[in-house]
C-alpha atoms as one frame of an Amber mdcrd trajectory, in Angstrom:
protein
 -21.953   0.091  20.859 -20.427   1.870  17.488 -20.873   5.255  19.032 -19.052
   4.137  22.314 -15.958   2.866  20.388 -15.625   5.666  17.937 -15.915   8.155
  20.891 -13.408   6.142  23.131 -11.108   5.950  20.075 -11.174   9.907  19.702
 -10.792  10.646  23.213  -7.591   8.553  23.432  -6.022   9.810  20.374  -6.887
  13.264  21.370  -5.066  12.888  24.710  -1.921  12.073  22.573  -1.624   8.582
  23.629   0.625   6.643  21.373  -1.449   4.883  18.563  -0.443   1.237  19.732
  -1.395   1.843  23.335  -4.739   3.594  22.342  -5.755   0.688  20.356  -4.751
  -1.623  23.380  -6.796   0.384  25.726  -9.882   0.771  23.668  -9.796  -3.255
  23.221  -9.596  -3.457  27.134 -12.322  -0.894  27.790 -14.761  -2.312  25.217
 -14.066  -5.967  26.602 -15.825  -5.787  29.980 -18.590  -3.131  28.687 -19.837
  -5.491  25.918 -18.577  -9.165  26.631 -19.791 -11.681  28.882 -16.471 -13.434
  28.727 -12.757 -11.966  29.740 -11.526 -11.597  26.246  -8.251 -10.179  27.688
  -7.233 -13.546  28.516  -6.484 -14.159  24.901  -4.072 -11.523  24.620  -1.042
 -13.694  24.921  -2.361 -16.003  22.078  -3.380 -13.198  19.988   0.040 -11.393
  19.979   1.591 -14.566  19.018  -0.773 -15.247  16.198  -0.830 -11.709  14.784
   2.919 -11.493  14.674   4.279 -15.055  13.595   3.005 -14.778  10.034   6.131
 -15.574   7.779   5.027 -12.789   5.276   5.452 -10.088   7.985   9.172 -10.854
   8.123   9.351  -9.005   4.738   8.829  -5.608   6.712  12.052  -5.445   8.814
  13.870  -6.682   5.670  12.369  -3.867   3.706  13.033  -1.324   6.325  16.628
  -2.558   6.337  17.075  -2.147   2.867  15.920   1.597   2.853  18.256   2.255
   5.862  21.402   0.785   4.060  20.823   2.757   0.774  20.260   5.839   2.581
  23.327   5.454   4.960  25.592   4.244   2.091  24.834   7.842   0.379  23.068
   6.315  -2.544  20.072   8.258  -2.011  21.938  11.865  -2.060  23.762  10.572
  -5.517  20.404   9.530  -6.797  18.699  13.048  -6.189  21.696  14.634  -7.870
  21.200  12.727 -10.832  17.260  13.303 -11.113  17.846  17.019 -10.598  20.127
  17.132 -13.647  17.744  15.318 -15.916  14.499  16.890 -14.606  15.353  20.349
 -13.594  14.700  21.838 -17.322  10.840  21.207 -16.501   8.830  24.351 -15.042
   9.176  23.826 -11.477  12.996  22.636 -11.577  13.948  20.771  -8.680  10.490
  20.011  -7.456  10.426  17.405 -10.217  13.569  15.945  -9.004  11.842  15.568
  -5.573   8.908  13.724  -6.946  11.329  11.386  -9.247  13.894  10.569  -6.864
  10.758   9.739  -4.278   9.449   7.428  -7.143  12.812   5.912  -7.519  13.594
   5.469  -3.816   9.970   4.142  -3.287  11.018   1.104  -5.278  13.391   0.220
  -2.877  12.389   1.288   0.730   8.830   0.443   0.865   8.000   3.137   3.287
   6.440   6.519   2.660   8.219   8.161   5.541  11.517   7.004   4.874  11.156
   8.146   1.434   9.989  11.570   2.501  12.451  11.875   5.024  15.723  10.680
   2.464  14.426  13.117  -0.065  13.678  15.874   2.080  17.016  15.623   3.903
  18.783  16.205   0.475  16.512  18.723  -1.098  15.359  21.201   1.334  18.635
  23.168   1.642  18.033  23.860  -2.220  14.994  25.926  -1.429  16.607  29.207
  -0.506  19.723  28.554  -2.901  17.726  28.624  -5.934  14.661  30.640  -4.844
  11.790  28.260  -4.812   8.423  29.010  -3.473   8.706  27.195   0.046   5.185
  25.670   0.577   5.139  24.062  -3.122   8.472  22.757  -2.690   7.859  21.355
   0.878   4.784  19.892  -0.512   6.123  18.290  -3.269   8.429  16.294  -0.825
   5.811  15.250   1.446   3.456  14.194  -1.698   6.490  12.464  -3.324   6.916
  10.378  -0.107   3.463   8.989  -0.235   4.602   7.106  -3.302   6.818   4.663
  -0.927   3.646   2.658   0.167   2.271   2.316  -3.461   5.137   1.448  -5.724
   6.289  -1.917  -4.912   8.020  -3.167  -2.846   5.603  -1.727  -0.348   5.161
  -2.749   3.392   1.631  -1.467   3.430   0.783  -3.825   0.509   2.451  -6.899
   2.437   0.101  -5.871   5.552  -3.009  -5.674   3.184  -2.174  -8.849   1.711
  -1.910 -10.459   5.332  -5.086  -9.036   6.541  -7.239 -10.010   3.440  -5.393
 -13.038   2.466  -4.588 -11.491  -1.233  -1.711 -12.261  -3.311   1.145  -9.874
  -2.467   2.731 -10.621  -5.949  -0.419  -9.437  -7.553  -0.848  -6.303  -5.215
   2.809  -5.429  -6.240   1.964  -5.905  -9.929  -1.327  -3.833  -9.361   0.674
  -0.865  -7.512   3.037  -0.261 -10.508   0.858   1.602 -12.956  -1.188   3.654
 -10.514   2.287   4.695  -8.815   3.655   5.863 -11.862   0.684   7.639 -13.198
   0.375   9.428  -9.671   3.929  10.595  -9.883   2.984  11.930 -13.296  -0.025
  13.725 -11.872   2.121  15.265  -9.008   4.788  16.545 -11.825   1.700  17.761
 -13.896   0.679  19.640 -10.715   3.962  21.388 -10.206   4.092  22.429 -13.915
   0.758  23.724 -13.800   1.600  25.939 -10.770   4.740  27.066 -12.108   3.307
  27.806 -15.375   0.657  30.049 -13.778   3.069  31.608 -11.104   6.632  31.441
 -12.876   8.465  32.991  -9.709   7.606  29.847  -7.790   9.925  27.742  -9.885
  13.110  29.105  -8.896  16.237  29.567 -10.949  16.843  26.665 -13.290  19.827
  24.215 -12.724  22.265  24.257 -15.577  23.732  21.061 -16.765  25.536  19.860
 -19.930  24.497  16.596 -21.432  27.676  15.079 -20.604  27.191  15.763 -16.902
  23.691  14.135 -17.352  24.939  10.955 -18.955  27.526  10.629 -16.415  25.211
  10.875 -13.558  23.121   7.859 -14.965  25.525   5.649 -12.980  23.890   6.891
  -9.743  20.467   5.625 -10.819  21.781   2.188 -11.335  21.978   0.889  -7.704
  18.239   1.527  -6.777  17.169   0.164 -10.270  19.314  -2.711  -9.655  17.693
  -3.484  -6.113  14.467  -2.935  -7.653  14.666  -5.443 -10.368  16.524  -7.798
  -7.988  13.707  -7.640  -5.405  10.636  -7.440  -7.755  12.254  -9.673 -10.701
  13.110 -12.414  -8.075   9.374 -12.672  -7.163   7.967 -12.713 -10.868  10.754
 -15.284 -11.891   9.400 -17.583  -9.497  12.736 -17.494  -7.588  11.741 -16.040
  -4.299   8.683 -15.243  -2.241   8.097 -11.673  -1.221   9.949 -12.395   2.238
  12.966 -14.012   0.532  13.068 -11.199  -1.989  13.248  -8.774   0.645  16.194
 -10.519   2.201  17.710 -10.862  -1.383  17.325  -6.912  -1.284  19.211  -6.396
   1.946  22.158  -8.912   0.639  22.361  -6.732  -2.384  22.284  -3.354  -0.665
  25.011  -4.565   1.391  26.953  -5.655  -1.606  26.518  -2.309  -3.306  27.542
  -0.432   0.104  30.736  -2.770   0.341  31.292  -1.888  -3.568  31.187   1.771
  -2.904  33.372   1.598   0.206  30.488   2.850   2.555  30.130  -0.354   4.475
  31.376  -0.030   8.143  30.451  -1.453  11.457  29.139   1.967  12.321  26.840
   2.321   9.265  25.578  -1.333  10.039  25.000  -0.606  13.608  22.933   2.516
  12.665  20.727   0.726   9.925  20.174  -2.061  12.448  19.262   0.600  15.109
  16.966   2.200  12.567  15.316  -1.186  11.502  14.570  -2.340  14.877  12.864
   1.031  16.114  10.819   1.317  12.921  10.051  -2.519  13.240   9.133  -2.606
  16.745   6.617   0.381  16.282   4.986  -1.421  13.408   4.599  -4.701  15.240
   3.360  -3.266  18.213   0.652  -1.588  16.358  -0.020  -4.857  14.531  -0.384
  -6.856  17.962  -2.404  -3.907  19.580  -4.806  -3.617  16.417  -5.122  -7.629
  16.342  -6.394  -7.584  19.872  -8.840  -4.592  19.287 -10.166  -6.529  16.151
 -10.796  -9.666  17.998 -12.648  -7.847  20.795 -14.687  -6.192  18.042 -15.528
  -9.468  16.349 -16.261 -11.186  19.527 -18.602  -8.389  21.156 -20.444  -8.196
  17.706 -19.366  -4.789  16.582 -17.844  -5.920  13.268 -21.271  -7.649  12.610
 -23.226  -4.609  13.376 -21.133  -2.497  11.447 -21.163  -4.791   8.251 -25.005
  -5.110   8.553 -25.479  -1.404   9.062 -23.332  -0.788   5.597 -24.780  -3.380
   3.837 -28.450  -2.548   4.877 -28.034   0.991   3.389 -28.600  -0.551  -0.192
 -26.276   1.812  -1.868 -25.033   1.398  -5.426 -21.345   0.293  -5.910 -20.280
   3.844  -6.825 -21.930   5.355  -3.922 -20.258   2.510  -1.860 -16.721   3.679
  -3.279 -17.767   7.410  -2.507 -18.289   6.205   1.180 -15.288   4.381   1.643
 -13.375   7.386   0.231 -14.775   9.982   2.609 -14.642   7.402   5.415 -10.865
   7.183   4.979 -10.436  10.925   4.232 -12.253  11.596   7.770 -10.403   8.763
   9.649  -7.165   9.976   8.056  -7.568  13.373  10.032  -7.394  11.600  13.236
  -5.287   8.267  12.875  -1.749   7.384  11.793  -1.956   5.569   8.659  -0.611
   1.860   9.527  -3.259   1.610  12.512  -5.793   3.161  10.376  -5.312   0.223
   7.838  -4.958  -2.533  10.461  -8.091  -1.558  12.076 -10.398  -0.679   9.191
  -9.432  -3.333   6.555 -10.820  -6.226   8.520 -14.137  -4.462   8.501 -14.232
  -2.730   5.075 -12.654  -5.346   3.057 -15.329  -8.009   3.467 -18.110  -5.731
   2.764 -16.885  -4.349  -0.475 -15.764  -7.879  -1.587 -19.141  -9.223  -0.967
 -20.384  -6.156  -3.279 -18.396  -7.701  -6.004 -15.331  -5.286  -5.785 -12.045
  -7.134  -6.619  -9.703  -7.584  -3.606  -6.881  -6.351  -5.517  -8.388  -3.446
  -6.970  -9.593  -2.562  -3.456  -6.199  -2.785  -2.025  -4.793  -0.016  -4.212
  -7.896   2.123  -3.660  -7.179   1.735   0.128  -3.648   2.424  -0.201  -4.565
   5.818  -2.268  -6.627   6.774   0.610  -3.854   5.935   3.191  -1.560   8.224
   0.911  -3.911  11.032   1.229  -4.065  10.570   4.906  -0.224  10.967   4.856
  -0.379  14.533   3.871  -3.692  15.871   5.367  -3.648  17.496   8.733  -3.823
  17.326  11.587  -1.740  14.028  11.682  -0.275  13.550   8.243   2.944  11.850
   8.947   4.772  13.053   5.827   3.936  16.590   6.996   5.489  16.264  10.364
   8.549  14.701   8.630   9.049  17.440   6.158   8.365  20.269   8.850  11.168
  18.465  11.135  13.582  18.523   8.455  13.214  22.155   7.828  14.115  23.051
  11.410  12.129  26.235  11.602   9.328  28.058  10.313   5.729  27.574  10.302
   3.674  24.159   9.975   1.024  25.955   7.881   3.652  26.020   5.000   3.834
  22.289   4.699   0.187  22.070   4.836  -0.650  24.610   2.285   1.969  23.236
  -0.136   0.560  19.780   0.017  -2.993  20.583  -0.961  -2.493  20.768  -4.476
  -1.146  17.219  -4.498  -4.168  16.224  -2.546  -6.008  17.173  -5.358  -3.878
  15.013  -7.516  -4.505  12.185  -5.280  -8.424  12.498  -5.518  -8.008  12.671
  -9.298  -6.038   9.297  -9.245  -8.788   7.854  -7.068 -11.442   8.803  -9.598
  -9.582   7.498 -12.460  -8.986   4.132 -10.589 -12.534   4.018  -9.825 -13.803
   4.634 -13.595 -10.969   2.638 -15.056 -10.467  -0.244 -12.929  -7.863  -1.845
 -15.349  -5.397   0.891 -14.404  -4.676  -1.448 -11.373  -6.122  -4.829 -12.792
  -4.356  -5.093 -16.162  -0.769  -6.143 -14.958  -2.138  -8.778 -12.501  -4.328
 -10.212 -15.361  -1.630 -10.360 -17.836   1.299 -11.754 -15.678  -0.688 -13.284
 -12.710
C-alpha cells in the first residue's frame, strides 16, 4: 500500500500535473484500490471542513499585507536603506539582500513573495557593481526562505492548524532561529567573499548622513511587524485579527505616502486572490488525501512502521531530516507540509518531542526544500526575475546557503532552547 501510494505520487508529479490536482487524483485512485466504502462521497464535507477554520483567514490577510507593501513601493526604499547600512561588509549588497529579506519576512509571511520582492529590486545591481552572479542570486533565494520562519508566517499558521498547536507560541519560537539563520547566511557570504574577494563586487559608498536619513524607510515594515506581533502578545488580537490589523496599517501607510489608488488596490487584491486560491486548493486536496490515507489504514501502517524501527530520538531526527530533504526535491513545500505533518507529527510527539520545537524543525526543512532542485520554488522565482541565463547559476549559488540551513538544523537539534526559550518566557 505504501509503495503504491508513493509510486503514484511520483508519477503524477513527474507528469507535471499541478500539485493540488495530483494530490486529489491520488486520493481518488487510492479510494477504490484499498477501501471498501466510496470515500470520494465525503469530498464535499471534507472540502468544507478543511477550509472553514477561522485561523485560515489569516492566510489571505498576510498575503494582502505583503502585496500592499510591495505595490506601495516600501520594499524598494527598504532595500535602499539596507544597502547603505550593510554594504560595507565583505559581500556588499548581498548582505542587503539578506537584511531586506529578513525585514520583509516580518511583514509578508511568504517566502516566495519575499524572494520575488527583494529579487526585483536587487538583481539589476549584479552587473552594475560586478558581483559574482551565482552567489548573489543564491543570497536572494536563501534570504527569501526566511519568509516562512520569521513571524508572521503563513506556514506556521498551517502547522498550528494541522497539529492544534498555539500559533502565538510558534511565532515566538521562530524569532530567534530566524535571526540566527539570517546571521548564518550573512556569515556564509562573508566567508565566500574573504576567500574570493572578487566575488564581492564594488563597494557602495555612503556618508553617515545618508545612512541616518535612510532609517525612515525602515520604519514602515518595523511598524507593521510590531502592530501585528505586538497586538497578539498584548492580548489585543488573535493571529487572524492581527493579520487584518496589519492590512489596515499597510493601507494607512500607503495612503500617507500617497501610493494608495484604485489601480494599486485592484492589483493587490488580484494577487491576493490568486495566491489564496492556490493555497486553499492545495489545503482541500491534501485534506481529502489525508482522509483517504487514514481511512484505508495507510497512516496507521506508516506510523507503526516508523515506531517499530526502535530508533533513538537522535536517529529519529536524522530520519525526519533526510525524509524532508528527499521529499523536498519532488514536492512543492506547502503541499509537502499538509501531506506529511499529519503523519510525522504524531509519531515525533509520541516519542517525546515538543510540538513547538518540531514545528520550527519542519519549517527549517521546508526552507531547505525551497532552494534545492529540481522543484525549489525560490530557485524558479529568482531565475524568472533574471529574464535570461542558466538555471544552474541559481542552483550553484544556493548550495552554500543549503549548508547554512543544515548547520541551523544541527544547532536546533543540539540546543532545543533556541526555539523554546521565548515561548517558555512569554508563553
